[in-house]
Amino acid sequence: KQEVTQIPAALSVPEGENLVLNCSFTDSAIYNLQWFRQDPGKGLTSLLLIQSSQREQTSGRLNASLDKSSGRSTLYIAASQPGDSATYLCAVPGSGNTPLVFGKGTRLSVIA
Amino acid sequence: DVKVTQSSRYLVKRTGEKVFLECVQDMDHENMFWYRQDPGLGLRLIYFSYDVKMKEKGDIPEGYSVSREKKERFSLILESASTNQTSMYLCASSLSGGDGYTFGSGTRLTVV
């Protein structure tokens, strides 16, 4: 059964720092991986979708990488801003390509 | 942009009531999903549907049912609400397998 782990569970950094969020998954037979952002009490906003044939995707200050063979992904945030404060969730398809399975997220606080 | 609309942001219901949570997407997506999100447990899959009139149980279907009479609408039904169904409910859709998910803004349900 697919399991997704995100480390760290929480992170607090000063504004302007570059940071890395980690995601690992147990079943590497995935066709994509998706990173989401969630603000308190709100729904999920998709940040990046990486197909299994890709190694990374970039959107603005965000860069996500995927290493299927090792079951890992990282989300790199450059020059962090207070507005980046949110919970970041990683998700991959379940075993047998069933619906997305989510990690429990990393709660990020960027301090001005 | 695809829009997934959940009819209520906040809902308060009494124990034993039958509760309907509605979700509508506007981009002709094939797949629709219902998750619930609880502190410490993350997102858990309740039901999903890959086609009209089709439904599949997720990881925690007990106490719930669903209806998908039209492609754009996927309803979650709590047959007899209980306090342990107090949660954030999140609906999502995707075009097909391999595509990213788009989430609605969530419904915070409180059962008293």
mmCIF file with all atom_site columns, C-alpha atoms in Angstrom:
data_model
loop_
_atom_site.group_PDB
_atom_site.id
_atom_site.type_symbol
_atom_site.label_atom_id
_atom_site.label_alt_id
_atom_site.label_comp_id
_atom_site.label_asym_id
_atom_site.label_entity_id
_atom_site.label_seq_id
_atom_site.pdbx_PDB_ins_code
_atom_site.Cartn_x
_atom_site.Cartn_y
_atom_site.Cartn_z
_atom_site.occupancy
_atom_site.B_iso_or_equiv
_atom_site.pdbx_formal_charge
_atom_site.auth_seq_id
_atom_site.auth_comp_id
_atom_site.auth_asym_id
_atom_site.auth_atom_id
_atom_site.pdbx_PDB_model_num
ATOM 1   C CA . LYS A 1 1   ? 0.000   0.000  0.000   1.00 0.00 ? 1   LYS A CA 1
ATOM 2   C CA . GLN A 1 2   ? 1.353   3.412  -0.960  1.00 0.00 ? 2   GLN A CA 1
ATOM 3   C CA . GLU A 1 3   ? 2.556   5.530  1.929   1.00 0.00 ? 3   GLU A CA 1
ATOM 4   C CA . VAL A 1 4   ? 3.773   9.121  1.689   1.00 0.00 ? 4   VAL A CA 1
ATOM 5   C CA . THR A 1 5   ? 6.000   10.779 4.266   1.00 0.00 ? 5   THR A CA 1
ATOM 6   C CA . GLN A 1 6   ? 6.876   14.453 4.454   1.00 0.00 ? 6   GLN A CA 1
ATOM 7   C CA . ILE A 1 7   ? 9.791   15.817 6.434   1.00 0.00 ? 7   ILE A CA 1
ATOM 8   C CA . PRO A 1 8   ? 9.942   18.115 8.330   1.00 0.00 ? 8   PRO A CA 1
ATOM 9   C CA . ALA A 1 9   ? 6.430   18.358 9.758   1.00 0.00 ? 9   ALA A CA 1
ATOM 10  C CA . ALA A 1 10  ? 6.984   22.042 10.494  1.00 0.00 ? 10  ALA A CA 1
ATOM 11  C CA . LEU A 1 11  ? 9.571   24.604 9.496   1.00 0.00 ? 11  LEU A CA 1
ATOM 12  C CA . SER A 1 12  ? 10.151  28.211 10.481  1.00 0.00 ? 12  SER A CA 1
ATOM 13  C CA . VAL A 1 13  ? 12.581  30.361 8.486   1.00 0.00 ? 13  VAL A CA 1
ATOM 14  C CA . PRO A 1 14  ? 13.430  34.066 8.196   1.00 0.00 ? 14  PRO A CA 1
ATOM 15  C CA . GLU A 1 15  ? 12.303  35.897 5.085   1.00 0.00 ? 15  GLU A CA 1
ATOM 16  C CA . GLY A 1 16  ? 14.674  35.601 2.141   1.00 0.00 ? 16  GLY A CA 1
ATOM 17  C CA . GLU A 1 17  ? 15.970  32.116 2.909   1.00 0.00 ? 17  GLU A CA 1
ATOM 18  C CA . ASN A 1 18  ? 15.978  29.325 0.354   1.00 0.00 ? 18  ASN A CA 1
ATOM 19  C CA . LEU A 1 19  ? 14.412  26.127 1.660   1.00 0.00 ? 19  LEU A CA 1
ATOM 20  C CA . VAL A 1 20  ? 13.750  22.519 0.748   1.00 0.00 ? 20  VAL A CA 1
ATOM 21  C CA . LEU A 1 21  ? 10.739  20.401 1.630   1.00 0.00 ? 21  LEU A CA 1
ATOM 22  C CA . ASN A 1 22  ? 11.036  16.634 1.362   1.00 0.00 ? 22  ASN A CA 1
ATOM 23  C CA . CYS A 1 23  ? 8.593   13.948 0.290   1.00 0.00 ? 23  CYS A CA 1
ATOM 24  C CA . SER A 1 24  ? 9.136   10.187 0.100   1.00 0.00 ? 24  SER A CA 1
ATOM 25  C CA . PHE A 1 25  ? 6.823   7.427  -1.109  1.00 0.00 ? 25  PHE A CA 1
ATOM 26  C CA . THR A 1 26  ? 6.992   3.649  -0.824  1.00 0.00 ? 26  THR A CA 1
ATOM 27  C CA . ASP A 1 27  ? 5.654   2.442  -4.202  1.00 0.00 ? 27  ASP A CA 1
ATOM 28  C CA . SER A 1 28  ? 7.729   3.919  -7.026  1.00 0.00 ? 28  SER A CA 1
ATOM 29  C CA . ALA A 1 29  ? 5.380   2.674  -9.787  1.00 0.00 ? 29  ALA A CA 1
ATOM 30  C CA . ILE A 1 30  ? 3.772   6.113  -10.102 1.00 0.00 ? 30  ILE A CA 1
ATOM 31  C CA . TYR A 1 31  ? 2.841   8.067  -13.225 1.00 0.00 ? 31  TYR A CA 1
ATOM 32  C CA . ASN A 1 32  ? 3.029   11.495 -11.586 1.00 0.00 ? 32  ASN A CA 1
ATOM 33  C CA . LEU A 1 33  ? 3.534   13.443 -8.375  1.00 0.00 ? 33  LEU A CA 1
ATOM 34  C CA . GLN A 1 34  ? 1.734   16.606 -7.364  1.00 0.00 ? 34  GLN A CA 1
ATOM 35  C CA . TRP A 1 35  ? 2.623   19.324 -4.857  1.00 0.00 ? 35  TRP A CA 1
ATOM 36  C CA . PHE A 1 36  ? -0.144  21.389 -3.273  1.00 0.00 ? 36  PHE A CA 1
ATOM 37  C CA . ARG A 1 37  ? -0.381  24.387 -0.992  1.00 0.00 ? 37  ARG A CA 1
ATOM 38  C CA . GLN A 1 38  ? -3.089  24.759 1.668   1.00 0.00 ? 38  GLN A CA 1
ATOM 39  C CA . ASP A 1 39  ? -3.831  27.917 3.609   1.00 0.00 ? 39  ASP A CA 1
ATOM 40  C CA . PRO A 1 40  ? -5.573  27.545 6.989   1.00 0.00 ? 40  PRO A CA 1
ATOM 41  C CA . GLY A 1 41  ? -9.217  26.530 6.602   1.00 0.00 ? 41  GLY A CA 1
ATOM 42  C CA . LYS A 1 42  ? -9.025  26.510 2.811   1.00 0.00 ? 42  LYS A CA 1
ATOM 43  C CA . GLY A 1 43  ? -8.903  23.973 0.014   1.00 0.00 ? 43  GLY A CA 1
ATOM 44  C CA . LEU A 1 44  ? -5.790  22.734 -1.776  1.00 0.00 ? 44  LEU A CA 1
ATOM 45  C CA . THR A 1 45  ? -4.118  24.737 -4.531  1.00 0.00 ? 45  THR A CA 1
ATOM 46  C CA . SER A 1 46  ? -2.013  22.819 -7.038  1.00 0.00 ? 46  SER A CA 1
ATOM 47  C CA . LEU A 1 47  ? 1.540   24.123 -7.306  1.00 0.00 ? 47  LEU A CA 1
ATOM 48  C CA . LEU A 1 48  ? 3.360   21.676 -9.545  1.00 0.00 ? 48  LEU A CA 1
ATOM 49  C CA . LEU A 1 49  ? 2.618   18.410 -11.340 1.00 0.00 ? 49  LEU A CA 1
ATOM 50  C CA . ILE A 1 50  ? 5.577   16.233 -12.346 1.00 0.00 ? 50  ILE A CA 1
ATOM 51  C CA . GLN A 1 51  ? 5.007   13.380 -14.776 1.00 0.00 ? 51  GLN A CA 1
ATOM 52  C CA . SER A 1 52  ? 7.008   10.186 -14.197 1.00 0.00 ? 52  SER A CA 1
ATOM 53  C CA . SER A 1 53  ? 9.063   10.853 -17.334 1.00 0.00 ? 53  SER A CA 1
ATOM 54  C CA . GLN A 1 54  ? 10.196  14.227 -15.989 1.00 0.00 ? 54  GLN A CA 1
ATOM 55  C CA . ARG A 1 55  ? 12.858  14.928 -13.407 1.00 0.00 ? 55  ARG A CA 1
ATOM 56  C CA . GLU A 1 56  ? 11.742  18.406 -12.411 1.00 0.00 ? 56  GLU A CA 1
ATOM 57  C CA . GLN A 1 57  ? 9.227   21.192 -12.885 1.00 0.00 ? 57  GLN A CA 1
ATOM 58  C CA . THR A 1 58  ? 9.556   24.896 -12.202 1.00 0.00 ? 58  THR A CA 1
ATOM 59  C CA . SER A 1 59  ? 7.043   27.627 -11.534 1.00 0.00 ? 59  SER A CA 1
ATOM 60  C CA . GLY A 1 60  ? 8.385   31.014 -10.518 1.00 0.00 ? 60  GLY A CA 1
ATOM 61  C CA . ARG A 1 61  ? 10.343  30.624 -7.272  1.00 0.00 ? 61  ARG A CA 1
ATOM 62  C CA . LEU A 1 62  ? 9.273   26.991 -6.925  1.00 0.00 ? 62  LEU A CA 1
ATOM 63  C CA . ASN A 1 63  ? 11.168  23.997 -8.252  1.00 0.00 ? 63  ASN A CA 1
ATOM 64  C CA . ALA A 1 64  ? 10.117  20.410 -7.696  1.00 0.00 ? 64  ALA A CA 1
ATOM 65  C CA . SER A 1 65  ? 12.267  17.388 -8.480  1.00 0.00 ? 65  SER A CA 1
ATOM 66  C CA . LEU A 1 66  ? 11.329  13.742 -8.759  1.00 0.00 ? 66  LEU A CA 1
ATOM 67  C CA . ASP A 1 67  ? 13.522  10.664 -8.336  1.00 0.00 ? 67  ASP A CA 1
ATOM 68  C CA . LYS A 1 68  ? 11.206  7.732  -8.949  1.00 0.00 ? 68  LYS A CA 1
ATOM 69  C CA . SER A 1 69  ? 13.804  5.046  -8.389  1.00 0.00 ? 69  SER A CA 1
ATOM 70  C CA . SER A 1 70  ? 14.536  6.233  -4.868  1.00 0.00 ? 70  SER A CA 1
ATOM 71  C CA . GLY A 1 71  ? 10.933  7.211  -4.112  1.00 0.00 ? 71  GLY A CA 1
ATOM 72  C CA . ARG A 1 72  ? 11.725  10.842 -3.357  1.00 0.00 ? 72  ARG A CA 1
ATOM 73  C CA . SER A 1 73  ? 10.700  14.339 -4.336  1.00 0.00 ? 73  SER A CA 1
ATOM 74  C CA . THR A 1 74  ? 11.819  17.735 -3.131  1.00 0.00 ? 74  THR A CA 1
ATOM 75  C CA . LEU A 1 75  ? 10.146  21.133 -3.333  1.00 0.00 ? 75  LEU A CA 1
ATOM 76  C CA . TYR A 1 76  ? 12.631  23.986 -3.411  1.00 0.00 ? 76  TYR A CA 1
ATOM 77  C CA . ILE A 1 77  ? 11.396  27.477 -2.562  1.00 0.00 ? 77  ILE A CA 1
ATOM 78  C CA . ALA A 1 78  ? 13.766  30.301 -3.409  1.00 0.00 ? 78  ALA A CA 1
ATOM 79  C CA . ALA A 1 79  ? 13.901  33.625 -1.589  1.00 0.00 ? 79  ALA A CA 1
ATOM 80  C CA . SER A 1 80  ? 11.044  32.809 0.765   1.00 0.00 ? 80  SER A CA 1
ATOM 81  C CA . GLN A 1 81  ? 8.430   35.460 1.609   1.00 0.00 ? 81  GLN A CA 1
ATOM 82  C CA . PRO A 1 82  ? 5.884   35.749 4.442   1.00 0.00 ? 82  PRO A CA 1
ATOM 83  C CA . GLY A 1 83  ? 3.175   35.046 1.862   1.00 0.00 ? 83  GLY A CA 1
ATOM 84  C CA . ASP A 1 84  ? 4.671   31.574 1.376   1.00 0.00 ? 84  ASP A CA 1
ATOM 85  C CA . SER A 1 85  ? 3.519   30.648 4.886   1.00 0.00 ? 85  SER A CA 1
ATOM 86  C CA . ALA A 1 86  ? 1.144   27.693 4.449   1.00 0.00 ? 86  ALA A CA 1
ATOM 87  C CA . THR A 1 87  ? 1.045   23.911 4.605   1.00 0.00 ? 87  THR A CA 1
ATOM 88  C CA . TYR A 1 88  ? 2.637   22.130 1.649   1.00 0.00 ? 88  TYR A CA 1
ATOM 89  C CA . LEU A 1 89  ? 1.329   18.707 0.684   1.00 0.00 ? 89  LEU A CA 1
ATOM 90  C CA . CYS A 1 90  ? 2.835   16.072 -1.558  1.00 0.00 ? 90  CYS A CA 1
ATOM 91  C CA . ALA A 1 91  ? 0.632   13.446 -3.269  1.00 0.00 ? 91  ALA A CA 1
ATOM 92  C CA . VAL A 1 92  ? 1.193   10.431 -5.498  1.00 0.00 ? 92  VAL A CA 1
ATOM 93  C CA . PRO A 1 93  ? -1.163  7.823  -6.984  1.00 0.00 ? 93  PRO A CA 1
ATOM 94  C CA . GLY A 1 94  ? -1.887  4.835  -4.804  1.00 0.00 ? 94  GLY A CA 1
ATOM 95  C CA . SER A 1 95  ? -0.605  1.363  -5.613  1.00 0.00 ? 95  SER A CA 1
ATOM 96  C CA . GLY A 1 96  ? -2.154  0.131  -8.848  1.00 0.00 ? 96  GLY A CA 1
ATOM 97  C CA . ASN A 1 97  ? -2.691  3.734  -9.944  1.00 0.00 ? 97  ASN A CA 1
ATOM 98  C CA . THR A 1 98  ? -5.566  4.335  -7.587  1.00 0.00 ? 98  THR A CA 1
ATOM 99  C CA . PRO A 1 99  ? -6.463  7.877  -6.447  1.00 0.00 ? 99  PRO A CA 1
ATOM 100 C CA . LEU A 1 100 ? -3.911  10.194 -4.890  1.00 0.00 ? 100 LEU A CA 1
ATOM 101 C CA . VAL A 1 101 ? -2.421  9.372  -1.518  1.00 0.00 ? 101 VAL A CA 1
ATOM 102 C CA . PHE A 1 102 ? -1.266  12.384 0.499   1.00 0.00 ? 102 PHE A CA 1
ATOM 103 C CA . GLY A 1 103 ? 1.492   13.057 2.943   1.00 0.00 ? 103 GLY A CA 1
ATOM 104 C CA . LYS A 1 104 ? 0.560   14.861 6.148   1.00 0.00 ? 104 LYS A CA 1
ATOM 105 C CA . GLY A 1 105 ? 2.248   18.017 4.968   1.00 0.00 ? 105 GLY A CA 1
ATOM 106 C CA . THR A 1 106 ? 4.936   20.440 6.038   1.00 0.00 ? 106 THR A CA 1
ATOM 107 C CA . ARG A 1 107 ? 3.701   23.563 7.833   1.00 0.00 ? 107 ARG A CA 1
ATOM 108 C CA . LEU A 1 108 ? 5.920   26.456 6.752   1.00 0.00 ? 108 LEU A CA 1
ATOM 109 C CA . SER A 1 109 ? 6.213   29.779 8.549   1.00 0.00 ? 109 SER A CA 1
ATOM 110 C CA . VAL A 1 110 ? 8.256   32.544 6.955   1.00 0.00 ? 110 VAL A CA 1
ATOM 111 C CA . ILE A 1 111 ? 9.063   35.255 9.465   1.00 0.00 ? 111 ILE A CA 1
ATOM 112 C CA . ALA A 1 112 ? 9.424   38.860 8.264   1.00 0.00 ? 112 ALA A CA 1
ATOM 113 C CA . ASP B 2 1   ? -9.077  27.402 -15.289 1.00 0.00 ? 1   ASP B CA 1
ATOM 114 C CA . VAL B 2 2   ? -11.029 24.446 -13.991 1.00 0.00 ? 2   VAL B CA 1
ATOM 115 C CA . LYS B 2 3   ? -13.314 25.351 -11.189 1.00 0.00 ? 3   LYS B CA 1
ATOM 116 C CA . VAL B 2 4   ? -14.531 22.913 -8.556  1.00 0.00 ? 4   VAL B CA 1
ATOM 117 C CA . THR B 2 5   ? -17.340 24.360 -6.495  1.00 0.00 ? 5   THR B CA 1
ATOM 118 C CA . GLN B 2 6   ? -18.479 23.011 -3.154  1.00 0.00 ? 6   GLN B CA 1
ATOM 119 C CA . SER B 2 7   ? -21.879 24.375 -2.268  1.00 0.00 ? 7   SER B CA 1
ATOM 120 C CA . SER B 2 8   ? -21.217 25.208 1.384   1.00 0.00 ? 8   SER B CA 1
ATOM 121 C CA . ARG B 2 9   ? -18.103 26.495 3.174   1.00 0.00 ? 9   ARG B CA 1
ATOM 122 C CA . TYR B 2 10  ? -19.491 25.844 6.653   1.00 0.00 ? 10  TYR B CA 1
ATOM 123 C CA . LEU B 2 11  ? -22.274 23.523 7.720   1.00 0.00 ? 11  LEU B CA 1
ATOM 124 C CA . VAL B 2 12  ? -23.672 22.623 11.141  1.00 0.00 ? 12  VAL B CA 1
ATOM 125 C CA . LYS B 2 13  ? -25.929 19.588 11.399  1.00 0.00 ? 13  LYS B CA 1
ATOM 126 C CA . ARG B 2 14  ? -27.486 17.559 14.175  1.00 0.00 ? 14  ARG B CA 1
ATOM 127 C CA . THR B 2 15  ? -26.684 13.954 14.979  1.00 0.00 ? 15  THR B CA 1
ATOM 128 C CA . GLY B 2 16  ? -28.875 11.607 12.955  1.00 0.00 ? 16  GLY B CA 1
ATOM 129 C CA . GLU B 2 17  ? -29.621 14.065 10.156  1.00 0.00 ? 17  GLU B CA 1
ATOM 130 C CA . LYS B 2 18  ? -29.128 13.085 6.525   1.00 0.00 ? 18  LYS B CA 1
ATOM 131 C CA . VAL B 2 19  ? -26.532 15.440 5.050   1.00 0.00 ? 19  VAL B CA 1
ATOM 132 C CA . PHE B 2 20  ? -25.788 16.196 1.413   1.00 0.00 ? 20  PHE B CA 1
ATOM 133 C CA . LEU B 2 21  ? -22.484 17.744 0.355   1.00 0.00 ? 21  LEU B CA 1
ATOM 134 C CA . GLU B 2 22  ? -22.516 18.919 -3.231  1.00 0.00 ? 22  GLU B CA 1
ATOM 135 C CA . CYS B 2 23  ? -19.582 19.288 -5.608  1.00 0.00 ? 23  CYS B CA 1
ATOM 136 C CA . VAL B 2 24  ? -19.711 20.617 -9.166  1.00 0.00 ? 24  VAL B CA 1
ATOM 137 C CA . GLN B 2 25  ? -16.894 20.937 -11.703 1.00 0.00 ? 25  GLN B CA 1
ATOM 138 C CA . ASP B 2 26  ? -17.110 22.960 -14.886 1.00 0.00 ? 26  ASP B CA 1
ATOM 139 C CA . MET B 2 27  ? -14.498 21.421 -17.220 1.00 0.00 ? 27  MET B CA 1
ATOM 140 C CA . ASP B 2 28  ? -15.922 18.082 -18.277 1.00 0.00 ? 28  ASP B CA 1
ATOM 141 C CA . HIS B 2 29  ? -13.575 16.083 -16.054 1.00 0.00 ? 29  HIS B CA 1
ATOM 142 C CA . GLU B 2 30  ? -14.045 12.321 -16.017 1.00 0.00 ? 30  GLU B CA 1
ATOM 143 C CA . ASN B 2 31  ? -12.862 11.701 -12.475 1.00 0.00 ? 31  ASN B CA 1
ATOM 144 C CA . MET B 2 32  ? -14.166 13.050 -9.194  1.00 0.00 ? 32  MET B CA 1
ATOM 145 C CA . PHE B 2 33  ? -13.139 12.385 -5.595  1.00 0.00 ? 33  PHE B CA 1
ATOM 146 C CA . TRP B 2 34  ? -14.201 13.003 -2.014  1.00 0.00 ? 34  TRP B CA 1
ATOM 147 C CA . TYR B 2 35  ? -11.635 13.250 0.796   1.00 0.00 ? 35  TYR B CA 1
ATOM 148 C CA . ARG B 2 36  ? -11.910 14.210 4.416   1.00 0.00 ? 36  ARG B CA 1
ATOM 149 C CA . GLN B 2 37  ? -9.138  15.970 6.298   1.00 0.00 ? 37  GLN B CA 1
ATOM 150 C CA . ASP B 2 38  ? -8.554  15.714 10.038  1.00 0.00 ? 38  ASP B CA 1
ATOM 151 C CA . PRO B 2 39  ? -5.706  17.024 12.193  1.00 0.00 ? 39  PRO B CA 1
ATOM 152 C CA . GLY B 2 40  ? -2.996  14.418 12.577  1.00 0.00 ? 40  GLY B CA 1
ATOM 153 C CA . LEU B 2 41  ? -4.616  12.068 10.055  1.00 0.00 ? 41  LEU B CA 1
ATOM 154 C CA . GLY B 2 42  ? -4.194  14.078 6.863   1.00 0.00 ? 42  GLY B CA 1
ATOM 155 C CA . LEU B 2 43  ? -6.395  13.567 3.813   1.00 0.00 ? 43  LEU B CA 1
ATOM 156 C CA . ARG B 2 44  ? -8.222  10.279 3.538   1.00 0.00 ? 44  ARG B CA 1
ATOM 157 C CA . LEU B 2 45  ? -10.174 9.066  0.499   1.00 0.00 ? 45  LEU B CA 1
ATOM 158 C CA . ILE B 2 46  ? -13.881 8.401  1.054   1.00 0.00 ? 46  ILE B CA 1
ATOM 159 C CA . TYR B 2 47  ? -15.273 7.655  -2.428  1.00 0.00 ? 47  TYR B CA 1
ATOM 160 C CA . PHE B 2 48  ? -14.342 8.288  -6.019  1.00 0.00 ? 48  PHE B CA 1
ATOM 161 C CA . SER B 2 49  ? -15.885 8.044  -9.467  1.00 0.00 ? 49  SER B CA 1
ATOM 162 C CA . TYR B 2 50  ? -14.275 7.542  -12.868 1.00 0.00 ? 50  TYR B CA 1
ATOM 163 C CA . ASP B 2 51  ? -17.477 7.956  -14.860 1.00 0.00 ? 51  ASP B CA 1
ATOM 164 C CA . VAL B 2 52  ? -21.107 8.929  -14.599 1.00 0.00 ? 52  VAL B CA 1
ATOM 165 C CA . LYS B 2 53  ? -23.121 6.510  -12.465 1.00 0.00 ? 53  LYS B CA 1
ATOM 166 C CA . MET B 2 54  ? -19.902 4.776  -11.443 1.00 0.00 ? 54  MET B CA 1
ATOM 167 C CA . LYS B 2 55  ? -18.578 4.851  -7.877  1.00 0.00 ? 55  LYS B CA 1
ATOM 168 C CA . GLU B 2 56  ? -15.813 3.149  -5.976  1.00 0.00 ? 56  GLU B CA 1
ATOM 169 C CA . LYS B 2 57  ? -15.135 2.944  -2.259  1.00 0.00 ? 57  LYS B CA 1
ATOM 170 C CA . GLY B 2 58  ? -12.044 4.608  -0.940  1.00 0.00 ? 58  GLY B CA 1
ATOM 171 C CA . ASP B 2 59  ? -10.261 3.927  2.314   1.00 0.00 ? 59  ASP B CA 1
ATOM 172 C CA . ILE B 2 60  ? -12.992 5.106  4.706   1.00 0.00 ? 60  ILE B CA 1
ATOM 173 C CA . PRO B 2 61  ? -16.440 4.694  3.078   1.00 0.00 ? 61  PRO B CA 1
ATOM 174 C CA . GLU B 2 62  ? -18.316 3.605  6.201   1.00 0.00 ? 62  GLU B CA 1
ATOM 175 C CA . GLY B 2 63  ? -21.213 5.931  7.009   1.00 0.00 ? 63  GLY B CA 1
ATOM 176 C CA . TYR B 2 64  ? -21.093 7.595  3.601   1.00 0.00 ? 64  TYR B CA 1
ATOM 177 C CA . SER B 2 65  ? -22.585 7.098  0.155   1.00 0.00 ? 65  SER B CA 1
ATOM 178 C CA . VAL B 2 66  ? -22.255 9.033  -3.092  1.00 0.00 ? 66  VAL B CA 1
ATOM 179 C CA . SER B 2 67  ? -24.256 9.911  -6.174  1.00 0.00 ? 67  SER B CA 1
ATOM 180 C CA . ARG B 2 68  ? -23.082 10.828 -9.634  1.00 0.00 ? 68  ARG B CA 1
ATOM 181 C CA . GLU B 2 69  ? -26.085 11.217 -11.906 1.00 0.00 ? 69  GLU B CA 1
ATOM 182 C CA . LYS B 2 70  ? -24.402 13.815 -14.123 1.00 0.00 ? 70  LYS B CA 1
ATOM 183 C CA . LYS B 2 71  ? -20.775 14.073 -15.139 1.00 0.00 ? 71  LYS B CA 1
ATOM 184 C CA . GLU B 2 72  ? -20.233 17.461 -13.548 1.00 0.00 ? 72  GLU B CA 1
ATOM 185 C CA . ARG B 2 73  ? -21.791 16.719 -10.146 1.00 0.00 ? 73  ARG B CA 1
ATOM 186 C CA . PHE B 2 74  ? -20.609 14.374 -7.404  1.00 0.00 ? 74  PHE B CA 1
ATOM 187 C CA . SER B 2 75  ? -22.567 14.360 -4.157  1.00 0.00 ? 75  SER B CA 1
ATOM 188 C CA . LEU B 2 76  ? -21.449 12.956 -0.823  1.00 0.00 ? 76  LEU B CA 1
ATOM 189 C CA . ILE B 2 77  ? -24.222 11.734 1.457   1.00 0.00 ? 77  ILE B CA 1
ATOM 190 C CA . LEU B 2 78  ? -23.994 11.159 5.185   1.00 0.00 ? 78  LEU B CA 1
ATOM 191 C CA . GLU B 2 79  ? -26.910 8.816  5.780   1.00 0.00 ? 79  GLU B CA 1
ATOM 192 C CA . SER B 2 80  ? -27.149 9.515  9.509   1.00 0.00 ? 80  SER B CA 1
ATOM 193 C CA . ALA B 2 81  ? -24.640 12.109 10.652  1.00 0.00 ? 81  ALA B CA 1
ATOM 194 C CA . SER B 2 82  ? -22.552 11.345 13.706  1.00 0.00 ? 82  SER B CA 1
ATOM 195 C CA . THR B 2 83  ? -20.176 13.510 15.728  1.00 0.00 ? 83  THR B CA 1
ATOM 196 C CA . ASN B 2 84  ? -17.172 11.560 14.445  1.00 0.00 ? 84  ASN B CA 1
ATOM 197 C CA . GLN B 2 85  ? -18.004 12.832 10.961  1.00 0.00 ? 85  GLN B CA 1
ATOM 198 C CA . THR B 2 86  ? -17.159 16.372 12.026  1.00 0.00 ? 86  THR B CA 1
ATOM 199 C CA . SER B 2 87  ? -14.381 17.215 9.597   1.00 0.00 ? 87  SER B CA 1
ATOM 200 C CA . MET B 2 88  ? -13.212 19.220 6.590   1.00 0.00 ? 88  MET B CA 1
ATOM 201 C CA . TYR B 2 89  ? -14.552 17.648 3.387   1.00 0.00 ? 89  TYR B CA 1
ATOM 202 C CA . LEU B 2 90  ? -12.671 18.229 0.166   1.00 0.00 ? 90  LEU B CA 1
ATOM 203 C CA . CYS B 2 91  ? -13.878 17.468 -3.356  1.00 0.00 ? 91  CYS B CA 1
ATOM 204 C CA . ALA B 2 92  ? -11.505 17.156 -6.317  1.00 0.00 ? 92  ALA B CA 1
ATOM 205 C CA . SER B 2 93  ? -11.645 16.372 -10.019 1.00 0.00 ? 93  SER B CA 1
ATOM 206 C CA . SER B 2 94  ? -9.213  15.371 -12.750 1.00 0.00 ? 94  SER B CA 1
ATOM 207 C CA . LEU B 2 95  ? -9.514  15.049 -16.506 1.00 0.00 ? 95  LEU B CA 1
ATOM 208 C CA . SER B 2 96  ? -8.256  11.475 -16.665 1.00 0.00 ? 96  SER B CA 1
ATOM 209 C CA . GLY B 2 97  ? -5.593  9.197  -15.235 1.00 0.00 ? 97  GLY B CA 1
ATOM 210 C CA . GLY B 2 98  ? -2.229  10.917 -15.208 1.00 0.00 ? 98  GLY B CA 1
ATOM 211 C CA . ASP B 2 99  ? -3.663  14.414 -14.950 1.00 0.00 ? 99  ASP B CA 1
ATOM 212 C CA . GLY B 2 100 ? -3.430  16.671 -11.932 1.00 0.00 ? 100 GLY B CA 1
ATOM 213 C CA . TYR B 2 101 ? -6.219  17.110 -9.442  1.00 0.00 ? 101 TYR B CA 1
ATOM 214 C CA . THR B 2 102 ? -8.126  20.350 -8.889  1.00 0.00 ? 102 THR B CA 1
ATOM 215 C CA . PHE B 2 103 ? -9.687  20.826 -5.487  1.00 0.00 ? 103 PHE B CA 1
ATOM 216 C CA . GLY B 2 104 ? -12.669 22.795 -4.271  1.00 0.00 ? 104 GLY B CA 1
ATOM 217 C CA . SER B 2 105 ? -12.461 25.202 -1.349  1.00 0.00 ? 105 SER B CA 1
ATOM 218 C CA . GLY B 2 106 ? -13.740 22.621 1.137   1.00 0.00 ? 106 GLY B CA 1
ATOM 219 C CA . THR B 2 107 ? -16.745 22.263 3.435   1.00 0.00 ? 107 THR B CA 1
ATOM 220 C CA . ARG B 2 108 ? -16.195 22.440 7.165   1.00 0.00 ? 108 ARG B CA 1
ATOM 221 C CA . LEU B 2 109 ? -18.915 20.207 8.627   1.00 0.00 ? 109 LEU B CA 1
ATOM 222 C CA . THR B 2 110 ? -19.722 20.208 12.311  1.00 0.00 ? 110 THR B CA 1
ATOM 223 C CA . VAL B 2 111 ? -22.110 17.572 13.665  1.00 0.00 ? 111 VAL B CA 1
ATOM 224 C CA . VAL B 2 112 ? -23.560 18.417 17.086  1.00 0.00 ? 112 VAL B CA 1
#
